Amino acid sequence: KVWESLGIPKDRIYYLSKDHNFWGPVGSKGPCGPDTEIYVDTGKPKCSLDCNITCSCGKYFEIWNNVFMQYNKDENGNYIELGRKCVDTGMGLERTIAFLQGKSSVYDTDAFMPIIKRIEYISGKIYGQKEDDDRCIRIISDHVKAACFILADSSAVFPSNLGQGYVLRRLIRRSIRYAKKLGIKSHFLADLVDSVEAIYRSFYNELTEKKDFIKKELSTEEEKFFKTLSQGEQEFIKITRNLPSKTIPGDIAFKLYDTYGFPYEVTEEL
């Protein structure tokens, strides 16, 4: 009714169930409420007669969400009206850029392509030719960008095994693991920092001011992980050499992680 009152035609308003249009809470309890999402039609043909905004074919593109924080869900599953309600609204900047630039993915926009081009140069792979390679390239570009912003932030988060530092470490090390899948065997992370900084230098001075620091931190973490992988792979070969099958027992996977810092994901890949 609100959208209708604002002049939006009825045929452009879709009613969706709670599964689609209810946000939260984070976890089992807390603030939550119904939401309304804003989509744009890319103009692509419908994938089927049933194609609508819930379809993942790419015809419809969500750029905005409005959450009406109306309830607090308690530990018993009851929804209690909040004494002070609010609207939590958020627009996807990169999604909006993709729409304005006529792209179907944020990775095809100028918010990512300079980073992707650099990864192409380093890896020798061409983005858009092979889906497995494309996925690796997207993960690396996304994670390295995130790592650069975290390191540039004034909150002083560093790669570690605890809290926020562990999130940063996972971003960096996952980038390295996917780089290995592209055939990148040497240090490369610092080489991508210039591409990230060039995209955002007009808006985020801290990226420029801390560029050398970011490169140093990424290179240091990269070196640590290369050593971890080298030691872990050697131990992996020794431990698994005499196993009766290709299935690795959980206690061995845990030992590789707990003793050598060897990621479960890498154990699974090997």
XYZ file of C-alpha atoms in Angstrom:
270
model
C 0.000 0.000 0.000
C 2.854 2.380 0.777
C 4.433 1.780 -2.632
C 1.042 2.277 -4.299
C 0.575 5.574 -2.461
C 3.912 6.702 -3.894
C 2.703 6.055 -7.427
C 4.314 2.685 -8.111
C 2.078 0.665 -10.490
C 0.493 -2.439 -8.969
C 2.038 -4.720 -11.574
C 5.481 -3.726 -10.305
C 4.748 -4.597 -6.685
C 5.190 -8.205 -5.606
C 4.018 -9.729 -2.356
C 6.475 -12.289 -1.017
C 6.299 -14.559 2.002
C 8.199 -14.230 5.263
C 10.899 -16.495 3.832
C 11.798 -13.745 1.356
C 10.732 -10.517 3.027
C 11.591 -10.757 6.711
C 14.998 -9.864 8.087
C 16.663 -11.262 11.170
C 17.282 -11.737 13.873
C 20.999 -12.384 13.797
C 21.168 -15.649 15.696
C 18.177 -17.079 17.543
C 16.938 -13.848 19.124
C 17.082 -10.077 18.770
C 15.647 -7.199 16.679
C 13.981 -8.124 13.393
C 11.149 -7.176 11.095
C 9.574 -7.278 7.650
C 11.436 -5.772 4.748
C 10.814 -4.498 1.253
C 13.411 -4.863 -1.470
C 13.987 -2.787 -4.576
C 14.877 -4.557 -7.801
C 15.634 -3.360 -11.294
C 14.716 -5.234 -14.454
C 17.860 -5.682 -16.551
C 15.810 -6.103 -19.724
C 17.013 -9.654 -20.248
C 14.397 -12.142 -21.481
C 12.585 -14.216 -18.874
C 14.117 -17.632 -18.300
C 10.641 -19.210 -18.078
C 6.972 -18.350 -17.754
C 7.386 -18.433 -13.973
C 10.348 -16.026 -13.951
C 9.942 -13.251 -11.363
C 12.075 -11.290 -8.907
C 12.746 -14.390 -6.799
C 14.455 -16.043 -9.765
C 18.257 -16.282 -9.802
C 18.607 -16.169 -13.597
C 19.927 -12.600 -13.500
C 16.999 -10.810 -15.118
C 16.135 -9.025 -11.876
C 18.799 -7.283 -9.833
C 18.357 -6.267 -6.179
C 19.953 -2.916 -5.353
C 18.199 -1.750 -2.192
C 16.623 -3.102 0.973
C 14.484 -1.482 3.664
C 14.057 -3.346 6.954
C 11.306 -2.197 9.297
C 12.730 -3.023 12.722
C 9.446 -3.681 14.460
C 9.963 -6.715 16.684
C 12.304 -8.317 19.152
C 12.331 -12.102 18.982
C 12.903 -13.643 22.418
C 14.490 -16.973 23.372
C 11.063 -18.663 23.282
C 10.419 -17.601 19.697
C 7.917 -14.868 20.566
C 7.860 -11.640 18.540
C 7.487 -8.652 20.866
C 6.824 -5.146 19.553
C 9.813 -2.864 19.981
C 9.285 0.243 22.065
C 11.348 2.258 19.616
C 10.976 1.219 15.983
C 13.226 2.250 13.122
C 13.922 1.654 9.438
C 17.260 0.085 8.544
C 17.881 0.902 4.910
C 20.826 0.012 2.742
C 21.730 0.359 -0.908
C 24.309 -1.935 -2.499
C 26.865 0.521 -3.896
C 28.638 -1.999 -6.114
C 25.327 -3.476 -7.280
C 24.109 0.001 -8.220
C 27.352 0.617 -10.105
C 26.810 -2.649 -11.987
C 23.317 -1.580 -12.999
C 24.398 1.924 -14.035
C 27.274 0.511 -16.075
C 25.035 -2.065 -17.739
C 26.815 -5.039 -16.185
C 25.252 -8.222 -14.857
C 27.887 -8.691 -12.142
C 29.734 -6.366 -9.771
C 32.972 -8.028 -10.877
C 32.508 -6.670 -14.401
C 32.479 -3.061 -13.162
C 35.347 -0.624 -12.711
C 35.151 -1.352 -8.966
C 36.807 -4.718 -9.655
C 38.122 -4.915 -13.222
C 41.471 -3.156 -12.552
C 42.202 -5.770 -9.873
C 41.031 -8.586 -12.134
C 43.217 -7.319 -14.996
C 46.233 -7.406 -12.704
C 45.408 -10.960 -11.617
C 45.149 -11.893 -15.300
C 48.618 -10.473 -15.885
C 50.133 -12.291 -12.903
C 48.434 -15.633 -13.547
C 48.353 -15.713 -17.324
C 44.655 -16.637 -17.131
C 41.957 -14.734 -19.021
C 38.843 -13.787 -17.086
C 35.649 -14.954 -18.769
C 37.054 -18.022 -20.488
C 36.772 -20.746 -17.846
C 34.337 -20.757 -14.929
C 36.716 -22.452 -12.480
C 39.370 -19.812 -13.173
C 36.786 -17.017 -13.021
C 35.687 -18.128 -9.560
C 39.274 -18.089 -8.315
C 39.851 -14.634 -9.787
C 36.659 -13.246 -8.233
C 37.521 -14.643 -4.799
C 41.048 -13.213 -4.918
C 39.903 -9.761 -6.064
C 37.164 -9.603 -3.422
C 39.316 -10.862 -0.539
C 42.355 -8.725 -1.344
C 40.206 -5.614 -1.593
C 38.623 -6.398 1.781
C 42.040 -7.063 3.340
C 43.353 -3.723 2.064
C 40.480 -1.816 3.652
C 40.806 -3.672 6.956
C 44.534 -2.941 7.150
C 43.962 0.699 6.204
C 41.388 1.171 8.948
C 42.315 3.002 12.137
C 41.073 0.128 14.325
C 44.493 -1.553 13.982
C 43.463 -5.091 13.048
C 46.347 -7.392 12.121
C 46.402 -10.998 10.881
C 46.223 -13.334 13.877
C 44.487 -16.428 15.218
C 42.003 -14.446 17.309
C 38.822 -12.474 16.665
C 38.888 -9.904 13.894
C 42.503 -10.718 13.174
C 41.509 -14.276 12.331
C 38.926 -13.036 9.823
C 41.657 -10.982 8.153
C 44.042 -13.940 8.170
C 41.393 -16.155 6.567
C 40.788 -13.593 3.815
C 44.482 -13.375 3.008
C 45.177 -17.091 3.167
C 42.105 -18.028 1.168
C 43.312 -15.633 -1.544
C 46.643 -17.460 -1.607
C 44.975 -20.871 -1.817
C 42.902 -19.815 -4.807
C 45.933 -18.197 -6.413
C 47.641 -21.590 -6.270
C 44.708 -23.014 -8.227
C 45.432 -20.424 -10.921
C 49.046 -21.563 -11.026
C 50.437 -18.545 -9.146
C 53.360 -19.948 -7.167
C 55.175 -16.773 -6.134
C 54.269 -13.888 -3.832
C 51.651 -11.679 -5.469
C 49.435 -9.953 -2.887
C 51.451 -6.735 -2.584
C 51.294 -6.433 -6.364
C 47.504 -6.041 -6.184
C 47.496 -3.232 -3.620
C 48.264 -0.562 -6.225
C 45.200 -1.624 -8.227
C 42.930 -1.378 -5.177
C 44.390 1.975 -4.146
C 44.021 3.395 -7.665
C 40.284 2.637 -7.703
C 39.537 4.329 -4.378
C 42.240 6.962 -3.887
C 39.824 9.833 -4.563
C 37.561 8.741 -1.709
C 39.717 6.850 0.795
C 42.927 8.716 1.563
C 43.914 6.099 4.118
C 44.533 3.562 1.353
C 47.098 5.901 -0.183
C 48.626 6.922 3.142
C 49.009 3.319 4.313
C 49.768 1.678 0.982
C 53.321 0.685 1.891
C 52.173 -0.593 5.284
C 49.428 -2.676 3.649
C 51.922 -4.186 1.211
C 54.276 -5.053 4.051
C 51.567 -6.728 6.154
C 50.229 -8.722 3.210
C 53.718 -9.854 2.222
C 54.547 -10.867 5.801
C 51.372 -12.932 6.124
C 51.954 -14.393 2.683
C 55.457 -15.531 3.663
C 54.122 -17.121 6.867
C 51.478 -19.025 4.951
C 53.923 -20.248 2.308
C 56.028 -21.727 5.117
C 52.934 -23.259 6.705
C 51.928 -24.852 3.408
C 55.426 -26.152 2.746
C 55.818 -27.720 6.202
C 52.258 -29.012 6.230
C 52.502 -30.623 2.801
C 55.689 -32.447 3.802
C 54.048 -33.701 6.985
C 50.895 -34.599 5.052
C 52.916 -36.855 2.742
C 54.644 -38.547 5.690
C 51.450 -39.087 7.681
C 49.307 -40.312 4.791
C 51.915 -42.448 3.036
C 50.850 -45.656 4.785
C 47.145 -45.020 5.164
C 45.026 -47.970 3.976
C 42.684 -45.697 1.990
C 42.428 -42.198 0.531
C 40.105 -41.168 3.364
C 41.979 -39.151 5.982
C 40.835 -39.742 9.596
C 39.595 -36.697 11.461
C 42.323 -36.921 14.101
C 45.019 -36.649 11.421
C 43.325 -33.642 9.806
C 43.113 -32.046 13.257
C 46.785 -32.755 13.989
C 47.832 -31.140 10.700
C 45.800 -28.056 11.609
C 46.582 -27.892 15.325
C 50.312 -28.655 15.075
C 51.247 -27.179 11.708
C 48.442 -24.680 11.032
C 47.576 -26.633 7.892
C 44.043 -25.582 6.813
C 41.317 -28.224 6.707
C 40.396 -26.974 3.238
C 43.878 -27.746 1.915
C 43.830 -31.196 3.536
C 40.508 -31.825 1.803
C 41.911 -30.695 -1.552
C 44.976 -32.937 -1.222
